[in-house]
Amino acid sequence: MIRALLNRARYLVLVAVAGSLLAAVARLVYGGLEVAFVVVDTIASASVPAKGAKALALVLIELVDLFLLGTVFLIIALGLYELFISDKLDLPHWLVIRTLDDLKHKLIG
């Protein structure tokens, strides 16, 4: 009985997978929309003074950070799913995760 309960308990990780996936989608979509708004706003202003160019560069660097964090959340979601639920995902070979240490190394790397 305990064994069956523990076998099913691994599906609790789906909460973390869903949360990480939702966080990844939110960050990536928000970042994409922000990039579009920044580009449209820059084109609409038709001129970028030196101060404005520095500000634009800073905004774009912050947006790249959004994309990187979204990617990290996606890797976490995929890794947790692969470790606890099913390793039958069609992932590139460099993203295959067999152990928790593999997941940590992918994130640190």
mmCIF file with all atom_site columns, N, CA and C in Angstrom, residues 79-103:
data_model
loop_
_atom_site.group_PDB
_atom_site.id
_atom_site.type_symbol
_atom_site.label_atom_id
_atom_site.label_alt_id
_atom_site.label_comp_id
_atom_site.label_asym_id
_atom_site.label_entity_id
_atom_site.label_seq_id
_atom_site.pdbx_PDB_ins_code
_atom_site.Cartn_x
_atom_site.Cartn_y
_atom_site.Cartn_z
_atom_site.occupancy
_atom_site.B_iso_or_equiv
_atom_site.pdbx_formal_charge
_atom_site.auth_seq_id
_atom_site.auth_comp_id
_atom_site.auth_asym_id
_atom_site.auth_atom_id
_atom_site.pdbx_PDB_model_num
ATOM 1  N N  . GLY A 1 79  ? 13.060 19.121 -17.502 1.00 0.00 ? 79  GLY A N  1
ATOM 2  C CA . GLY A 1 79  ? 13.903 18.228 -16.705 1.00 0.00 ? 79  GLY A CA 1
ATOM 3  C C  . GLY A 1 79  ? 13.132 17.505 -15.619 1.00 0.00 ? 79  GLY A C  1
ATOM 4  N N  . LEU A 1 80  ? 12.287 18.226 -14.899 1.00 0.00 ? 80  LEU A N  1
ATOM 5  C CA . LEU A 1 80  ? 11.496 17.585 -13.845 1.00 0.00 ? 80  LEU A CA 1
ATOM 6  C C  . LEU A 1 80  ? 10.527 16.558 -14.432 1.00 0.00 ? 80  LEU A C  1
ATOM 7  N N  . TYR A 1 81  ? 9.931  16.908 -15.560 1.00 0.00 ? 81  TYR A N  1
ATOM 8  C CA . TYR A 1 81  ? 9.016  15.957 -16.202 1.00 0.00 ? 81  TYR A CA 1
ATOM 9  C C  . TYR A 1 81  ? 9.770  14.704 -16.628 1.00 0.00 ? 81  TYR A C  1
ATOM 10 N N  . GLU A 1 82  ? 10.931 14.919 -17.221 1.00 0.00 ? 82  GLU A N  1
ATOM 11 C CA . GLU A 1 82  ? 11.741 13.794 -17.701 1.00 0.00 ? 82  GLU A CA 1
ATOM 12 C C  . GLU A 1 82  ? 12.221 12.913 -16.545 1.00 0.00 ? 82  GLU A C  1
ATOM 13 N N  . LEU A 1 83  ? 12.550 13.526 -15.422 1.00 0.00 ? 83  LEU A N  1
ATOM 14 C CA . LEU A 1 83  ? 13.055 12.760 -14.279 1.00 0.00 ? 83  LEU A CA 1
ATOM 15 C C  . LEU A 1 83  ? 11.962 11.994 -13.546 1.00 0.00 ? 83  LEU A C  1
ATOM 16 N N  . PHE A 1 84  ? 10.801 12.611 -13.361 1.00 0.00 ? 84  PHE A N  1
ATOM 17 C CA . PHE A 1 84  ? 9.798  12.014 -12.489 1.00 0.00 ? 84  PHE A CA 1
ATOM 18 C C  . PHE A 1 84  ? 8.620  11.367 -13.205 1.00 0.00 ? 84  PHE A C  1
ATOM 19 N N  . ILE A 1 85  ? 8.302  11.828 -14.405 1.00 0.00 ? 85  ILE A N  1
ATOM 20 C CA . ILE A 1 85  ? 7.083  11.346 -15.056 1.00 0.00 ? 85  ILE A CA 1
ATOM 21 C C  . ILE A 1 85  ? 7.408  10.412 -16.216 1.00 0.00 ? 85  ILE A C  1
ATOM 22 N N  . SER A 1 86  ? 8.099  10.907 -17.238 1.00 0.00 ? 86  SER A N  1
ATOM 23 C CA . SER A 1 86  ? 8.368  10.086 -18.415 1.00 0.00 ? 86  SER A CA 1
ATOM 24 C C  . SER A 1 86  ? 9.598  10.605 -19.142 1.00 0.00 ? 86  SER A C  1
ATOM 25 N N  . ASP A 1 87  ? 10.449 9.697  -19.552 1.00 0.00 ? 87  ASP A N  1
ATOM 26 C CA . ASP A 1 87  ? 11.650 10.091 -20.306 1.00 0.00 ? 87  ASP A CA 1
ATOM 27 C C  . ASP A 1 87  ? 11.418 9.914  -21.815 1.00 0.00 ? 87  ASP A C  1
ATOM 28 N N  . LYS A 1 88  ? 10.184 9.910  -22.233 1.00 0.00 ? 88  LYS A N  1
ATOM 29 C CA . LYS A 1 88  ? 9.846  9.700  -23.643 1.00 0.00 ? 88  LYS A CA 1
ATOM 30 C C  . LYS A 1 88  ? 9.672  11.019 -24.408 1.00 0.00 ? 88  LYS A C  1
ATOM 31 N N  . LEU A 1 89  ? 10.202 12.103 -23.890 1.00 0.00 ? 89  LEU A N  1
ATOM 32 C CA . LEU A 1 89  ? 10.120 13.376 -24.592 1.00 0.00 ? 89  LEU A CA 1
ATOM 33 C C  . LEU A 1 89  ? 11.083 13.385 -25.772 1.00 0.00 ? 89  LEU A C  1
ATOM 34 N N  . ASP A 1 90  ? 10.682 14.037 -26.837 1.00 0.00 ? 90  ASP A N  1
ATOM 35 C CA . ASP A 1 90  ? 11.520 14.151 -28.027 1.00 0.00 ? 90  ASP A CA 1
ATOM 36 C C  . ASP A 1 90  ? 12.376 15.415 -27.899 1.00 0.00 ? 90  ASP A C  1
ATOM 37 N N  . LEU A 1 91  ? 13.487 15.285 -27.194 1.00 0.00 ? 91  LEU A N  1
ATOM 38 C CA . LEU A 1 91  ? 14.362 16.423 -26.915 1.00 0.00 ? 91  LEU A CA 1
ATOM 39 C C  . LEU A 1 91  ? 15.691 16.252 -27.633 1.00 0.00 ? 91  LEU A C  1
ATOM 40 N N  . PRO A 1 92  ? 16.383 17.361 -27.898 1.00 0.00 ? 92  PRO A N  1
ATOM 41 C CA . PRO A 1 92  ? 17.731 17.232 -28.460 1.00 0.00 ? 92  PRO A CA 1
ATOM 42 C C  . PRO A 1 92  ? 18.633 16.487 -27.477 1.00 0.00 ? 92  PRO A C  1
ATOM 43 N N  . HIS A 1 93  ? 19.659 15.855 -27.990 1.00 0.00 ? 93  HIS A N  1
ATOM 44 C CA . HIS A 1 93  ? 20.510 15.030 -27.126 1.00 0.00 ? 93  HIS A CA 1
ATOM 45 C C  . HIS A 1 93  ? 21.162 15.828 -25.999 1.00 0.00 ? 93  HIS A C  1
ATOM 46 N N  . TRP A 1 94  ? 21.435 17.105 -26.220 1.00 0.00 ? 94  TRP A N  1
ATOM 47 C CA . TRP A 1 94  ? 22.096 17.912 -25.191 1.00 0.00 ? 94  TRP A CA 1
ATOM 48 C C  . TRP A 1 94  ? 21.140 18.278 -24.058 1.00 0.00 ? 94  TRP A C  1
ATOM 49 N N  . LEU A 1 95  ? 19.838 18.043 -24.255 1.00 0.00 ? 95  LEU A N  1
ATOM 50 C CA . LEU A 1 95  ? 18.863 18.387 -23.222 1.00 0.00 ? 95  LEU A CA 1
ATOM 51 C C  . LEU A 1 95  ? 18.311 17.164 -22.503 1.00 0.00 ? 95  LEU A C  1
ATOM 52 N N  . VAL A 1 96  ? 18.800 15.988 -22.835 1.00 0.00 ? 96  VAL A N  1
ATOM 53 C CA . VAL A 1 96  ? 18.356 14.768 -22.165 1.00 0.00 ? 96  VAL A CA 1
ATOM 54 C C  . VAL A 1 96  ? 18.896 14.787 -20.741 1.00 0.00 ? 96  VAL A C  1
ATOM 55 N N  . ILE A 1 97  ? 17.989 14.570 -19.796 1.00 0.00 ? 97  ILE A N  1
ATOM 56 C CA . ILE A 1 97  ? 18.339 14.640 -18.370 1.00 0.00 ? 97  ILE A CA 1
ATOM 57 C C  . ILE A 1 97  ? 18.008 13.295 -17.736 1.00 0.00 ? 97  ILE A C  1
ATOM 58 N N  . ARG A 1 98  ? 19.017 12.655 -17.183 1.00 0.00 ? 98  ARG A N  1
ATOM 59 C CA . ARG A 1 98  ? 18.842 11.328 -16.576 1.00 0.00 ? 98  ARG A CA 1
ATOM 60 C C  . ARG A 1 98  ? 18.844 11.380 -15.044 1.00 0.00 ? 98  ARG A C  1
ATOM 61 N N  . THR A 1 99  ? 19.531 12.380 -14.472 1.00 0.00 ? 99  THR A N  1
ATOM 62 C CA . THR A 1 99  ? 19.632 12.487 -13.017 1.00 0.00 ? 99  THR A CA 1
ATOM 63 C C  . THR A 1 99  ? 19.407 13.936 -12.599 1.00 0.00 ? 99  THR A C  1
ATOM 64 N N  . LEU A 1 100 ? 19.181 14.119 -11.323 1.00 0.00 ? 100 LEU A N  1
ATOM 65 C CA . LEU A 1 100 ? 19.027 15.475 -10.791 1.00 0.00 ? 100 LEU A CA 1
ATOM 66 C C  . LEU A 1 100 ? 20.316 16.274 -10.984 1.00 0.00 ? 100 LEU A C  1
ATOM 67 N N  . ASP A 1 101 ? 21.455 15.608 -10.905 1.00 0.00 ? 101 ASP A N  1
ATOM 68 C CA . ASP A 1 101 ? 22.737 16.276 -11.163 1.00 0.00 ? 101 ASP A CA 1
ATOM 69 C C  . ASP A 1 101 ? 22.821 16.752 -12.610 1.00 0.00 ? 101 ASP A C  1
ATOM 70 N N  . ASP A 1 102 ? 22.296 15.972 -13.551 1.00 0.00 ? 102 ASP A N  1
ATOM 71 C CA . ASP A 1 102 ? 22.251 16.406 -14.955 1.00 0.00 ? 102 ASP A CA 1
ATOM 72 C C  . ASP A 1 102 ? 21.481 17.717 -15.077 1.00 0.00 ? 102 ASP A C  1
ATOM 73 N N  . LEU A 1 103 ? 20.339 17.795 -14.397 1.00 0.00 ? 103 LEU A N  1
ATOM 74 C CA . LEU A 1 103 ? 19.518 19.008 -14.440 1.00 0.00 ? 103 LEU A CA 1
ATOM 75 C C  . LEU A 1 103 ? 20.280 20.191 -13.855 1.00 0.00 ? 103 LEU A C  1
#
